[in-house]
Amino acid sequence: MALSAAHVPAHVPVIAGAVPQAVWPLAATLGEGPVWAAHEGALWFVDIKAPAIHRFVPASGETATWPAPAQVGWVLPCADGTLLAGLQTGVHRFDPASGAFTLLCAPEAHLPGNRLNDATVAADGAVWLGSMDDAETDESGRIYRLDTDGCVDSGLQPVSITNGPAFSPDGHTLYHHDTLGRRIWASTVHDGRVTGTRLFAQIEAGAGYPDGPVVDAQGCLWVGLFAGWAVRRYDPTGKLIGVVPFPVANVTKIAFGGPDLRTAYATTATKGLTTAERAAQPLAGALFAFDPGVAGLPAHLARV
């Protein structure tokens, strides 16, 4: 099933030339968290439910996979050459050479039904990460800030499933999602403190659920739609200005990569699909690439 006209709001253009192509048909259960590591020329991402960490090198087509000891929501390159991984059990240092995971902090050790779900790195190297109720019912998901001084709650209102966050180019706007409420929020950030939360966009019923966000070099927000067959692009005012249709229903998140950051890589998922839906979507769970028509922002390295 391709994206139908019913999934695309009236007067919203399909982004010209943005035709997703599967570059790694790995059939991930819940592919997520793509991030471009420029120093490696590689894309890192995860399969939350497998659980596993994946690495893809576009120049050679090389792929690699490491099993994770618990559900893993994201992986982020660090300034010291290591990686951070957000597991259900907490934030870990991950060593690809040995496959070892070393626990750094467990912000929700008191909430065993929660897991870490998505994350980004601010310009100062601090990691902003979100959690969620793994059963997707309780409003126990929070957003935290992690740096060399430890992990603190951002103070944002808890929701069942957080997604994001993502930062504007100037670092002063934090985008974060209430996925089940289909709401995209924007908050003001100064010196690591969050204020002034406002509704940025509301995803209409029937169009899917806002999953991972990322911001491009023009300050526009790109949002994967789970059960929505698409990626959307919003301008900094919250106006929907473009859509990229996908041949699969569950699009989770994109990352800008390549030497010029002008290739978009998208993770997808088979989670929740019936046998008939899987048959109709043979590329569900694949890693896709497309031309977004705009450059992305370089990913900051975590300093934790």
mmCIF file of C-alpha atoms in Angstrom:
data_model
loop_
_atom_site.group_PDB
_atom_site.id
_atom_site.type_symbol
_atom_site.label_atom_id
_atom_site.label_comp_id
_atom_site.label_asym_id
_atom_site.label_seq_id
_atom_site.Cartn_x
_atom_site.Cartn_y
_atom_site.Cartn_z
ATOM 1 C CA MET A 1 0.000 0.000 0.000
ATOM 2 C CA ALA A 2 1.369 3.399 -0.939
ATOM 3 C CA LEU A 3 0.429 6.637 0.748
ATOM 4 C CA SER A 4 -3.044 7.505 -0.443
ATOM 5 C CA ALA A 5 -4.510 10.945 -0.981
ATOM 6 C CA ALA A 6 -6.486 10.460 2.228
ATOM 7 C CA HIS A 7 -3.192 10.461 4.181
ATOM 8 C CA VAL A 8 -1.928 13.730 2.664
ATOM 9 C CA PRO A 9 -3.567 16.972 3.855
ATOM 10 C CA ALA A 10 -4.979 19.145 1.088
ATOM 11 C CA HIS A 11 -2.599 21.694 -0.406
ATOM 12 C CA VAL A 12 0.499 20.094 1.135
ATOM 13 C CA PRO A 13 3.075 19.361 -1.588
ATOM 14 C CA VAL A 14 4.887 16.079 -1.917
ATOM 15 C CA ILE A 15 8.575 17.014 -1.773
ATOM 16 C CA ALA A 16 9.937 16.787 -5.316
ATOM 17 C CA GLY A 17 12.589 14.153 -5.887
ATOM 18 C CA ALA A 18 12.208 12.647 -2.414
ATOM 19 C CA VAL A 19 11.620 9.013 -3.348
ATOM 20 C CA PRO A 20 12.575 6.597 -0.547
ATOM 21 C CA GLN A 21 14.719 3.633 -1.587
ATOM 22 C CA ALA A 22 15.529 0.701 0.684
ATOM 23 C CA VAL A 23 19.282 0.566 1.307
ATOM 24 C CA TRP A 24 19.229 -2.185 3.949
ATOM 25 C CA PRO A 25 16.124 -4.420 3.968
ATOM 26 C CA LEU A 26 16.755 -5.811 7.438
ATOM 27 C CA ALA A 27 13.063 -6.032 8.464
ATOM 28 C CA ALA A 28 13.607 -4.405 11.854
ATOM 29 C CA THR A 29 10.873 -4.941 14.390
ATOM 30 C CA LEU A 30 11.200 -1.356 15.628
ATOM 31 C CA GLY A 31 13.995 0.434 13.762
ATOM 32 C CA GLU A 32 14.772 3.755 15.451
ATOM 33 C CA GLY A 33 17.295 6.402 16.420
ATOM 34 C CA PRO A 34 19.325 6.976 13.221
ATOM 35 C CA VAL A 35 22.329 9.269 13.704
ATOM 36 C CA TRP A 36 25.105 10.165 11.274
ATOM 37 C CA ALA A 37 28.703 9.796 12.526
ATOM 38 C CA ALA A 38 30.622 12.089 10.167
ATOM 39 C CA HIS A 39 34.050 10.990 11.409
ATOM 40 C CA GLU A 40 33.200 7.417 10.360
ATOM 41 C CA GLY A 41 31.067 8.134 7.322
ATOM 42 C CA ALA A 42 28.551 5.803 8.913
ATOM 43 C CA LEU A 43 24.950 5.734 10.083
ATOM 44 C CA TRP A 44 24.169 4.196 13.465
ATOM 45 C CA PHE A 45 20.657 3.115 14.450
ATOM 46 C CA VAL A 46 18.878 0.535 16.595
ATOM 47 C CA ASP A 47 16.157 -2.067 16.617
ATOM 48 C CA ILE A 48 14.477 -1.465 19.950
ATOM 49 C CA LYS A 49 12.626 -4.751 20.155
ATOM 50 C CA ALA A 50 15.224 -7.107 18.639
ATOM 51 C CA PRO A 51 17.187 -5.611 20.534
ATOM 52 C CA ALA A 52 20.282 -4.637 18.546
ATOM 53 C CA ILE A 53 22.557 -1.805 17.426
ATOM 54 C CA HIS A 54 23.232 -1.448 13.692
ATOM 55 C CA ARG A 55 25.883 0.367 11.644
ATOM 56 C CA PHE A 56 25.625 1.140 7.919
ATOM 57 C CA VAL A 57 28.406 2.562 5.747
ATOM 58 C CA PRO A 58 26.852 3.989 2.547
ATOM 59 C CA ALA A 59 30.133 4.294 0.617
ATOM 60 C CA SER A 60 30.841 0.561 0.819
ATOM 61 C CA GLY A 61 27.468 -0.896 1.705
ATOM 62 C CA GLU A 62 29.085 -2.480 4.784
ATOM 63 C CA THR A 63 26.713 -3.438 7.585
ATOM 64 C CA ALA A 64 27.333 -4.558 11.149
ATOM 65 C CA THR A 65 25.106 -5.578 14.060
ATOM 66 C CA TRP A 66 25.659 -5.919 17.805
ATOM 67 C CA PRO A 67 23.103 -7.542 20.136
ATOM 68 C CA ALA A 68 21.994 -5.424 23.096
ATOM 69 C CA PRO A 69 21.261 -6.855 26.561
ATOM 70 C CA ALA A 70 17.953 -4.966 26.882
ATOM 71 C CA GLN A 71 15.606 -2.897 24.742
ATOM 72 C CA VAL A 72 17.719 -0.132 23.216
ATOM 73 C CA GLY A 73 16.121 3.148 22.116
ATOM 74 C CA TRP A 74 19.126 4.994 20.702
ATOM 75 C CA VAL A 75 22.870 5.193 20.242
ATOM 76 C CA LEU A 76 24.930 8.422 20.047
ATOM 77 C CA PRO A 77 28.595 9.042 19.132
ATOM 78 C CA CYS A 78 30.716 10.692 21.843
ATOM 79 C CA ALA A 79 33.540 13.208 21.662
ATOM 80 C CA ASP A 80 35.999 10.663 23.121
ATOM 81 C CA GLY A 81 35.326 8.177 20.307
ATOM 82 C CA THR A 82 33.010 5.892 22.260
ATOM 83 C CA LEU A 83 29.222 5.636 22.007
ATOM 84 C CA LEU A 84 26.329 6.072 24.388
ATOM 85 C CA ALA A 85 23.353 3.722 24.270
ATOM 86 C CA GLY A 86 19.961 4.267 25.858
ATOM 87 C CA LEU A 87 18.747 0.914 27.179
ATOM 88 C CA GLN A 88 15.686 0.069 29.224
ATOM 89 C CA THR A 89 18.059 -0.313 32.169
ATOM 90 C CA GLY A 90 19.668 3.124 31.716
ATOM 91 C CA VAL A 91 22.319 5.015 29.776
ATOM 92 C CA HIS A 92 25.349 2.870 28.961
ATOM 93 C CA ARG A 93 28.770 3.350 27.420
ATOM 94 C CA PHE A 94 28.907 1.029 24.408
ATOM 95 C CA ASP A 95 32.182 -0.358 23.031
ATOM 96 C CA PRO A 96 31.764 -1.705 19.477
ATOM 97 C CA ALA A 97 35.171 -3.403 19.625
ATOM 98 C CA SER A 98 34.122 -5.693 22.458
ATOM 99 C CA GLY A 99 30.343 -5.382 22.299
ATOM 100 C CA ALA A 100 30.355 -4.449 26.005
ATOM 101 C CA PHE A 101 27.836 -2.160 27.699
ATOM 102 C CA THR A 102 28.819 -0.253 30.858
ATOM 103 C CA LEU A 103 26.084 1.438 32.900
ATOM 104 C CA LEU A 104 26.592 5.177 33.452
ATOM 105 C CA CYS A 105 23.259 6.209 34.974
ATOM 106 C CA ALA A 106 19.757 4.860 35.473
ATOM 107 C CA PRO A 107 17.376 7.841 35.697
ATOM 108 C CA GLU A 108 14.327 5.626 36.109
ATOM 109 C CA ALA A 109 15.554 2.649 38.079
ATOM 110 C CA HIS A 110 12.425 3.099 40.198
ATOM 111 C CA LEU A 111 10.214 2.625 37.103
ATOM 112 C CA PRO A 112 11.008 -0.854 35.731
ATOM 113 C CA GLY A 113 8.061 -0.643 33.314
ATOM 114 C CA ASN A 114 9.621 2.360 31.579
ATOM 115 C CA ARG A 115 12.368 2.402 28.950
ATOM 116 C CA LEU A 116 14.496 5.038 27.238
ATOM 117 C CA ASN A 117 13.099 5.869 23.816
ATOM 118 C CA ASP A 118 14.813 8.723 21.936
ATOM 119 C CA ALA A 119 17.613 11.259 22.405
ATOM 120 C CA THR A 120 19.669 14.066 20.892
ATOM 121 C CA VAL A 121 22.824 16.015 21.719
ATOM 122 C CA ALA A 122 22.815 19.775 22.325
ATOM 123 C CA ALA A 123 25.570 22.101 21.116
ATOM 124 C CA ASP A 124 27.229 21.971 24.554
ATOM 125 C CA GLY A 125 27.486 18.177 24.369
ATOM 126 C CA ALA A 126 24.702 17.492 26.875
ATOM 127 C CA VAL A 127 22.399 14.602 25.996
ATOM 128 C CA TRP A 128 18.655 15.239 26.115
ATOM 129 C CA LEU A 129 16.761 11.956 26.357
ATOM 130 C CA GLY A 130 13.190 10.819 26.745
ATOM 131 C CA SER A 131 11.542 7.830 28.378
ATOM 132 C CA MET A 132 8.204 6.093 27.960
ATOM 133 C CA ASP A 133 5.917 3.514 29.495
ATOM 134 C CA ASP A 134 6.765 0.309 27.629
ATOM 135 C CA ALA A 135 3.114 -0.757 27.933
ATOM 136 C CA GLU A 136 2.117 2.571 26.313
ATOM 137 C CA THR A 137 -0.562 3.352 28.901
ATOM 138 C CA ASP A 138 0.761 5.215 31.976
ATOM 139 C CA GLU A 139 1.843 8.860 31.637
ATOM 140 C CA SER A 140 5.275 8.124 33.083
ATOM 141 C CA GLY A 141 7.512 9.224 30.199
ATOM 142 C CA ARG A 142 9.814 12.155 30.967
ATOM 143 C CA ILE A 143 12.605 14.129 29.302
ATOM 144 C CA TYR A 144 15.994 14.422 31.006
ATOM 145 C CA ARG A 145 19.255 16.310 30.500
ATOM 146 C CA LEU A 146 22.479 14.346 30.969
ATOM 147 C CA ASP A 147 25.930 15.920 31.139
ATOM 148 C CA THR A 148 29.128 15.510 33.128
ATOM 149 C CA ASP A 149 27.295 16.694 36.267
ATOM 150 C CA GLY A 150 24.687 13.934 36.057
ATOM 151 C CA CYS A 151 21.135 13.393 34.841
ATOM 152 C CA VAL A 152 18.299 15.750 35.795
ATOM 153 C CA ASP A 153 14.593 15.881 34.979
ATOM 154 C CA SER A 154 13.784 18.699 32.539
ATOM 155 C CA GLY A 155 10.541 19.451 34.382
ATOM 156 C CA LEU A 156 8.418 18.976 31.267
ATOM 157 C CA GLN A 157 4.977 17.451 31.704
ATOM 158 C CA PRO A 158 5.162 13.615 31.642
ATOM 159 C CA VAL A 159 3.348 11.724 28.881
ATOM 160 C CA SER A 160 2.962 8.052 28.006
ATOM 161 C CA ILE A 161 5.349 8.108 25.019
ATOM 162 C CA THR A 162 7.913 10.865 24.563
ATOM 163 C CA ASN A 163 9.688 11.240 21.220
ATOM 164 C CA GLY A 164 12.567 13.499 20.405
ATOM 165 C CA PRO A 165 13.753 15.842 21.566
ATOM 166 C CA ALA A 166 15.339 17.883 18.763
ATOM 167 C CA PHE A 167 16.884 21.363 18.768
ATOM 168 C CA SER A 168 16.451 24.373 16.489
ATOM 169 C CA PRO A 169 19.665 25.574 14.768
ATOM 170 C CA ASP A 170 20.241 28.254 17.431
ATOM 171 C CA GLY A 171 19.747 25.725 20.212
ATOM 172 C CA HIS A 172 17.030 27.725 21.948
ATOM 173 C CA THR A 173 13.955 25.763 20.838
ATOM 174 C CA LEU A 174 13.422 22.190 21.987
ATOM 175 C CA TYR A 175 10.898 20.107 20.039
ATOM 176 C CA HIS A 176 9.345 17.151 21.870
ATOM 177 C CA HIS A 177 6.338 14.918 21.234
ATOM 178 C CA ASP A 178 3.379 13.514 23.076
ATOM 179 C CA THR A 179 3.135 10.671 20.595
ATOM 180 C CA LEU A 180 -0.165 9.135 21.675
ATOM 181 C CA GLY A 181 -1.729 12.605 21.935
ATOM 182 C CA ARG A 182 -0.397 13.330 18.404
ATOM 183 C CA ARG A 183 1.023 16.625 19.696
ATOM 184 C CA ILE A 184 4.342 18.249 18.828
ATOM 185 C CA TRP A 185 5.463 20.713 21.496
ATOM 186 C CA ALA A 186 8.118 23.425 21.383
ATOM 187 C CA SER A 187 9.853 24.773 24.482
ATOM 188 C CA THR A 188 12.385 27.531 25.028
ATOM 189 C CA VAL A 189 15.782 26.482 26.399
ATOM 190 C CA HIS A 190 18.386 28.746 28.014
ATOM 191 C CA ASP A 191 21.421 27.449 29.908
ATOM 192 C CA GLY A 192 19.883 23.979 30.077
ATOM 193 C CA ARG A 193 16.612 25.209 31.591
ATOM 194 C CA VAL A 194 13.255 24.698 29.867
ATOM 195 C CA THR A 195 10.502 27.342 29.839
ATOM 196 C CA GLY A 196 7.649 28.557 27.663
ATOM 197 C CA THR A 197 6.220 25.287 26.351
ATOM 198 C CA ARG A 198 3.649 25.774 23.564
ATOM 199 C CA LEU A 199 1.845 23.594 21.041
ATOM 200 C CA PHE A 200 3.814 23.557 17.780
ATOM 201 C CA ALA A 201 1.634 21.214 15.689
ATOM 202 C CA GLN A 202 -1.218 18.738 16.102
ATOM 203 C CA ILE A 203 -1.259 15.649 13.907
ATOM 204 C CA GLU A 204 -4.802 15.083 12.692
ATOM 205 C CA ALA A 205 -6.644 11.834 13.437
ATOM 206 C CA GLY A 206 -5.971 9.131 10.861
ATOM 207 C CA ALA A 207 -2.589 10.531 9.800
ATOM 208 C CA GLY A 208 -0.478 8.460 12.170
ATOM 209 C CA TYR A 209 1.500 9.351 15.274
ATOM 210 C CA PRO A 210 4.487 11.706 15.509
ATOM 211 C CA ASP A 211 7.633 9.670 16.029
ATOM 212 C CA GLY A 212 11.250 10.834 15.922
ATOM 213 C CA PRO A 213 11.989 14.489 14.981
ATOM 214 C CA VAL A 214 15.073 16.107 13.432
ATOM 215 C CA VAL A 215 15.789 19.681 12.273
ATOM 216 C CA ASP A 216 17.358 20.707 8.951
ATOM 217 C CA ALA A 217 19.768 23.558 8.171
ATOM 218 C CA GLN A 218 16.844 25.868 7.356
ATOM 219 C CA GLY A 219 15.331 25.331 10.798
ATOM 220 C CA CYS A 220 12.472 23.143 9.582
ATOM 221 C CA LEU A 221 11.319 20.126 11.569
ATOM 222 C CA TRP A 222 11.079 16.678 9.954
ATOM 223 C CA VAL A 223 8.841 14.145 11.717
ATOM 224 C CA GLY A 224 8.423 10.436 11.032
ATOM 225 C CA LEU A 225 4.833 9.220 11.240
ATOM 226 C CA PHE A 226 4.214 5.831 12.806
ATOM 227 C CA ALA A 227 1.173 4.273 11.078
ATOM 228 C CA GLY A 228 1.187 7.339 8.812
ATOM 229 C CA TRP A 229 3.076 6.160 5.689
ATOM 230 C CA ALA A 230 5.138 9.351 5.543
ATOM 231 C CA VAL A 231 7.651 11.852 6.811
ATOM 232 C CA ARG A 232 6.450 15.436 7.245
ATOM 233 C CA ARG A 233 8.325 18.742 7.129
ATOM 234 C CA TYR A 234 7.170 21.736 9.191
ATOM 235 C CA ASP A 235 8.514 25.276 8.986
ATOM 236 C CA PRO A 236 9.655 27.022 12.204
ATOM 237 C CA THR A 237 6.163 28.473 12.757
ATOM 238 C CA GLY A 238 4.574 25.008 12.801
ATOM 239 C CA LYS A 239 3.136 25.164 9.275
ATOM 240 C CA LEU A 240 3.155 21.850 7.399
ATOM 241 C CA ILE A 241 5.057 22.554 4.179
ATOM 242 C CA GLY A 242 5.933 19.159 2.700
ATOM 243 C CA VAL A 243 5.465 15.404 2.867
ATOM 244 C CA VAL A 244 7.489 12.395 1.720
ATOM 245 C CA PRO A 245 5.278 9.344 1.034
ATOM 246 C CA PHE A 246 6.686 5.915 1.972
ATOM 247 C CA PRO A 247 5.829 2.400 0.779
ATOM 248 C CA VAL A 248 5.573 1.280 4.437
ATOM 249 C CA ALA A 249 3.246 2.402 7.211
ATOM 250 C CA ASN A 250 5.576 2.789 10.184
ATOM 251 C CA VAL A 251 8.185 5.480 9.574
ATOM 252 C CA THR A 252 10.009 6.162 12.831
ATOM 253 C CA LYS A 253 12.745 8.788 12.334
ATOM 254 C CA ILE A 254 15.153 10.300 9.809
ATOM 255 C CA ALA A 255 18.756 11.492 10.018
ATOM 256 C CA PHE A 256 20.679 13.651 7.576
ATOM 257 C CA GLY A 257 23.901 12.033 6.410
ATOM 258 C CA GLY A 258 26.459 11.722 3.667
ATOM 259 C CA PRO A 259 29.482 13.997 3.161
ATOM 260 C CA ASP A 260 27.251 17.018 2.518
ATOM 261 C CA LEU A 261 24.429 16.019 4.891
ATOM 262 C CA ARG A 262 22.014 16.046 1.950
ATOM 263 C CA THR A 263 20.895 12.416 2.128
ATOM 264 C CA ALA A 264 18.049 11.543 4.481
ATOM 265 C CA TYR A 265 18.095 8.085 6.065
ATOM 266 C CA ALA A 266 14.853 6.759 7.547
ATOM 267 C CA THR A 267 14.254 3.894 9.949
ATOM 268 C CA THR A 268 10.992 1.948 9.797
ATOM 269 C CA ALA A 269 9.241 -0.830 11.714
ATOM 270 C CA THR A 270 7.238 -4.014 11.336
ATOM 271 C CA LYS A 271 5.845 -3.679 14.873
ATOM 272 C CA GLY A 272 2.062 -4.000 15.012
ATOM 273 C CA LEU A 273 1.599 -5.176 11.433
ATOM 274 C CA THR A 274 -0.616 -8.166 10.752
ATOM 275 C CA THR A 275 0.510 -11.067 8.582
ATOM 276 C CA ALA A 276 -1.480 -9.632 5.680
ATOM 277 C CA GLU A 277 0.009 -6.166 6.217
ATOM 278 C CA ARG A 278 3.512 -7.610 6.311
ATOM 279 C CA ALA A 279 2.851 -9.338 2.996
ATOM 280 C CA ALA A 280 1.599 -6.086 1.490
ATOM 281 C CA GLN A 281 4.629 -4.192 2.845
ATOM 282 C CA PRO A 282 7.645 -6.366 1.996
ATOM 283 C CA LEU A 283 10.037 -3.498 2.798
ATOM 284 C CA ALA A 284 8.603 -2.801 6.260
ATOM 285 C CA GLY A 285 11.445 -2.484 8.767
ATOM 286 C CA ALA A 286 13.998 -1.507 6.114
ATOM 287 C CA LEU A 287 16.455 1.358 6.313
ATOM 288 C CA PHE A 288 15.566 3.828 3.555
ATOM 289 C CA ALA A 289 17.372 6.748 1.919
ATOM 290 C CA PHE A 290 16.009 9.671 -0.081
ATOM 291 C CA ASP A 291 16.952 13.136 -1.339
ATOM 292 C CA PRO A 292 15.301 15.683 0.987
ATOM 293 C CA GLY A 293 16.269 18.659 -1.176
ATOM 294 C CA VAL A 294 17.928 20.397 1.773
ATOM 295 C CA ALA A 295 20.949 19.867 3.992
ATOM 296 C CA GLY A 296 20.750 18.753 7.577
ATOM 297 C CA LEU A 297 22.617 19.982 10.639
ATOM 298 C CA PRO A 298 25.796 18.236 11.807
ATOM 299 C CA ALA A 299 25.173 15.940 14.756
ATOM 300 C CA HIS A 300 26.882 17.166 17.927
ATOM 301 C CA LEU A 301 29.097 14.729 19.809
ATOM 302 C CA ALA A 302 28.084 13.831 23.345
ATOM 303 C CA ARG A 303 30.422 14.931 26.135
ATOM 304 C CA VAL A 304 29.382 12.609 28.906
#
